[in-house]
Amino acid sequence: MRPSLASRLMLRIGVLVAAGAVILVTAAWYYARAAADDAYDRLLVGAVLQMTESLAVEEGELTVSLPVSAFELLGLAGQDRIFYRVIDTAGRTLTGYDDLAVPPGAAGVMGDQPLVTGGRHGGEAVRMAVAARRLTDPAINGTARVVVAQTERARRDLARELTLRVVGLVVVMAAVAVA
């Protein structure tokens, strides 16, 4: 015996709604991840630019007075860990984590356009920002760099939260469509 027209129609509608839901949830996850990356990358860029601006030459020596506001900015992602490294014109670590690697492509970074990229530090995935400042003092001539890295926990949490909100809406819409 063949299934009724109503049950066949219901099955086809259900399959279409389920396929649409999968597409919507996948798109929501992608856009949530992109939004989280964009938001937290802006914090990272703000902090690395503040640190770069704090570089100064005093009595022929490169000095840095790391602004508390840069750490407060990064602290907005409460559960993340922060790493930084200030590198002088000779490539030596002035302060910070000496084992924090400078990401590839950082050599061409200058001014207020930091490089933001993914990487690893201490076995954990991080987002990194690198900014550079050209120093033209008679005692010090060259480029100093600042590297700031932040773990990705807050990014993942925000993307998950945004995606789950969309999943709830999609489930409600699917239930209404099928009902």
Coordinates of C-alpha atoms in Angstrom, one line a residue:
M1 CA 0.0 0.0 0.0
R2 CA 1.3 3.4 -1.0
P3 CA 1.6 6.1 1.6
S4 CA -1.0 8.8 1.4
L5 CA -0.4 12.0 -0.5
A6 CA -0.4 14.0 2.8
S7 CA 2.3 11.8 4.3
R8 CA 4.5 12.0 1.1
L9 CA 4.1 15.7 1.0
M10 CA 4.9 16.0 4.7
L11 CA 8.1 13.9 4.1
R12 CA 9.2 16.1 1.2
I13 CA 8.5 19.3 3.1
G14 CA 10.3 17.9 6.1
V15 CA 13.4 17.1 4.0
L16 CA 13.4 20.5 2.4
V17 CA 13.1 22.2 5.8
A18 CA 15.8 20.1 7.3
A19 CA 18.2 20.8 4.4
G20 CA 17.4 24.5 4.7
A21 CA 18.0 24.4 8.4
V22 CA 21.4 22.7 7.9
I23 CA 22.4 25.4 5.4
L24 CA 21.2 28.2 7.7
V25 CA 23.0 26.8 10.8
T26 CA 26.2 26.3 8.8
A27 CA 26.1 29.9 7.5
A28 CA 25.3 31.2 11.0
W29 CA 28.3 29.4 12.4
Y30 CA 30.5 30.8 9.6
Y31 CA 29.3 34.4 10.1
A32 CA 29.4 34.0 13.9
R33 CA 33.0 32.9 13.8
A34 CA 33.9 35.8 11.4
A35 CA 32.1 38.3 13.7
A36 CA 33.9 37.0 16.8
D37 CA 37.3 37.1 15.0
D38 CA 36.6 40.7 13.8
A39 CA 35.6 41.9 17.3
Y40 CA 38.5 40.4 19.1
D41 CA 41.0 41.3 16.4
R42 CA 40.1 44.9 16.9
L43 CA 40.9 44.6 20.6
L44 CA 44.2 43.0 19.7
V45 CA 45.1 45.7 17.2
G46 CA 44.2 48.4 19.6
A47 CA 46.4 46.9 22.3
V48 CA 49.4 46.4 19.9
L49 CA 49.2 49.9 18.6
Q50 CA 49.1 51.3 22.2
M51 CA 52.2 49.3 23.1
T52 CA 54.0 50.4 19.9
E53 CA 53.2 54.1 20.7
S54 CA 54.8 53.6 24.1
L55 CA 58.3 52.9 22.6
A56 CA 60.7 55.8 23.2
V57 CA 64.4 56.6 23.0
E58 CA 65.8 58.0 26.2
E59 CA 69.4 58.8 26.7
G60 CA 70.3 56.7 23.7
E61 CA 68.4 53.6 24.9
L62 CA 65.1 52.1 23.7
T63 CA 62.6 52.1 26.4
V64 CA 59.0 51.0 26.7
S65 CA 56.4 51.9 29.3
L66 CA 53.6 49.5 28.6
P67 CA 50.3 51.2 29.0
V68 CA 47.9 49.6 31.5
S69 CA 45.1 50.4 29.1
A70 CA 46.4 48.0 26.6
F71 CA 46.2 45.1 29.1
E72 CA 42.7 46.3 30.2
L73 CA 41.6 46.3 26.6
L74 CA 42.8 42.7 26.2
G75 CA 41.3 41.8 29.6
L76 CA 37.8 42.3 28.2
A77 CA 38.2 38.7 27.0
G78 CA 38.4 37.5 30.6
Q79 CA 39.1 33.8 30.1
D80 CA 41.9 34.4 27.5
R81 CA 45.6 34.5 28.2
I82 CA 47.7 37.3 26.8
F83 CA 51.4 37.2 25.7
Y84 CA 53.5 40.0 24.4
R85 CA 57.0 40.7 23.2
V86 CA 58.8 44.0 22.5
I87 CA 61.7 43.5 20.2
D88 CA 64.4 46.2 19.8
T89 CA 66.1 47.3 16.6
A90 CA 68.7 44.6 16.9
G91 CA 66.1 41.8 17.2
R92 CA 66.6 41.3 21.0
T93 CA 63.7 41.0 23.4
L94 CA 63.3 44.2 25.4
T95 CA 60.5 42.8 27.5
G96 CA 57.9 40.1 27.4
Y97 CA 57.9 36.5 26.4
D98 CA 61.2 35.7 24.6
D99 CA 59.7 32.5 23.1
L100 CA 56.8 34.3 21.5
A101 CA 57.6 33.9 17.8
V102 CA 57.3 36.7 15.3
P103 CA 54.9 35.4 12.7
P104 CA 56.0 35.1 9.1
G105 CA 55.2 38.2 7.0
A106 CA 55.9 40.6 9.9
A107 CA 59.0 42.0 8.2
G108 CA 56.9 44.3 6.0
V109 CA 54.7 45.6 8.8
M110 CA 55.0 49.4 9.4
G111 CA 53.0 52.2 11.0
D112 CA 49.4 51.9 12.0
Q113 CA 48.6 48.8 9.8
P114 CA 49.5 45.8 12.1
L115 CA 49.6 42.3 10.8
V116 CA 47.0 40.0 12.4
T117 CA 47.3 36.3 12.0
G118 CA 46.8 33.0 13.7
G119 CA 49.6 31.0 15.4
R120 CA 50.5 28.9 18.3
H121 CA 52.2 29.7 21.6
G122 CA 52.8 27.3 24.4
G123 CA 50.9 24.6 22.6
E124 CA 47.8 26.7 22.3
A125 CA 46.1 28.4 19.4
V126 CA 46.5 32.1 19.5
R127 CA 45.7 35.2 17.4
M128 CA 48.7 37.5 17.0
A129 CA 49.1 41.1 16.1
V130 CA 52.4 42.6 15.1
A131 CA 53.1 46.3 14.8
A132 CA 56.4 48.1 14.1
R133 CA 57.8 51.5 14.7
R134 CA 60.7 53.1 12.8
L135 CA 63.1 54.8 15.1
T136 CA 65.4 57.5 13.7
D137 CA 67.3 58.7 16.7
P138 CA 71.1 59.4 16.3
A139 CA 71.7 56.7 18.9
I140 CA 69.2 54.1 17.6
N141 CA 68.2 53.7 14.0
G142 CA 66.0 50.9 12.9
T143 CA 62.7 49.2 13.4
A144 CA 61.4 48.0 16.7
R145 CA 58.5 45.5 16.8
V146 CA 55.7 44.6 19.2
V147 CA 54.0 41.2 19.1
V148 CA 50.8 40.6 21.1
A149 CA 49.1 37.2 21.2
Q150 CA 45.8 36.2 22.8
T151 CA 44.3 32.7 23.2
E152 CA 41.1 32.0 21.3
R153 CA 38.7 30.9 24.1
A154 CA 36.6 34.0 24.2
R155 CA 36.3 34.0 20.4
R156 CA 35.1 30.4 20.4
D157 CA 32.6 31.1 23.2
L158 CA 31.2 34.1 21.4
A159 CA 30.9 32.2 18.1
R160 CA 29.2 29.3 19.9
E161 CA 26.8 31.6 21.7
L162 CA 25.8 33.4 18.5
T163 CA 25.4 30.1 16.6
L164 CA 23.2 28.6 19.3
R165 CA 20.9 31.6 19.3
V166 CA 20.4 31.1 15.5
V167 CA 19.9 27.3 16.0
G168 CA 17.1 28.1 18.4
L169 CA 15.4 30.4 15.9
V170 CA 15.9 27.8 13.1
V171 CA 14.3 25.1 15.2
V172 CA 11.3 27.3 16.0
M173 CA 10.9 28.3 12.3
A174 CA 11.2 24.6 11.2
A175 CA 8.6 23.5 13.7
V176 CA 6.2 26.2 12.5
A177 CA 6.9 25.3 8.8
V178 CA 6.2 21.6 9.3
A179 CA 3.3 22.1 11.7

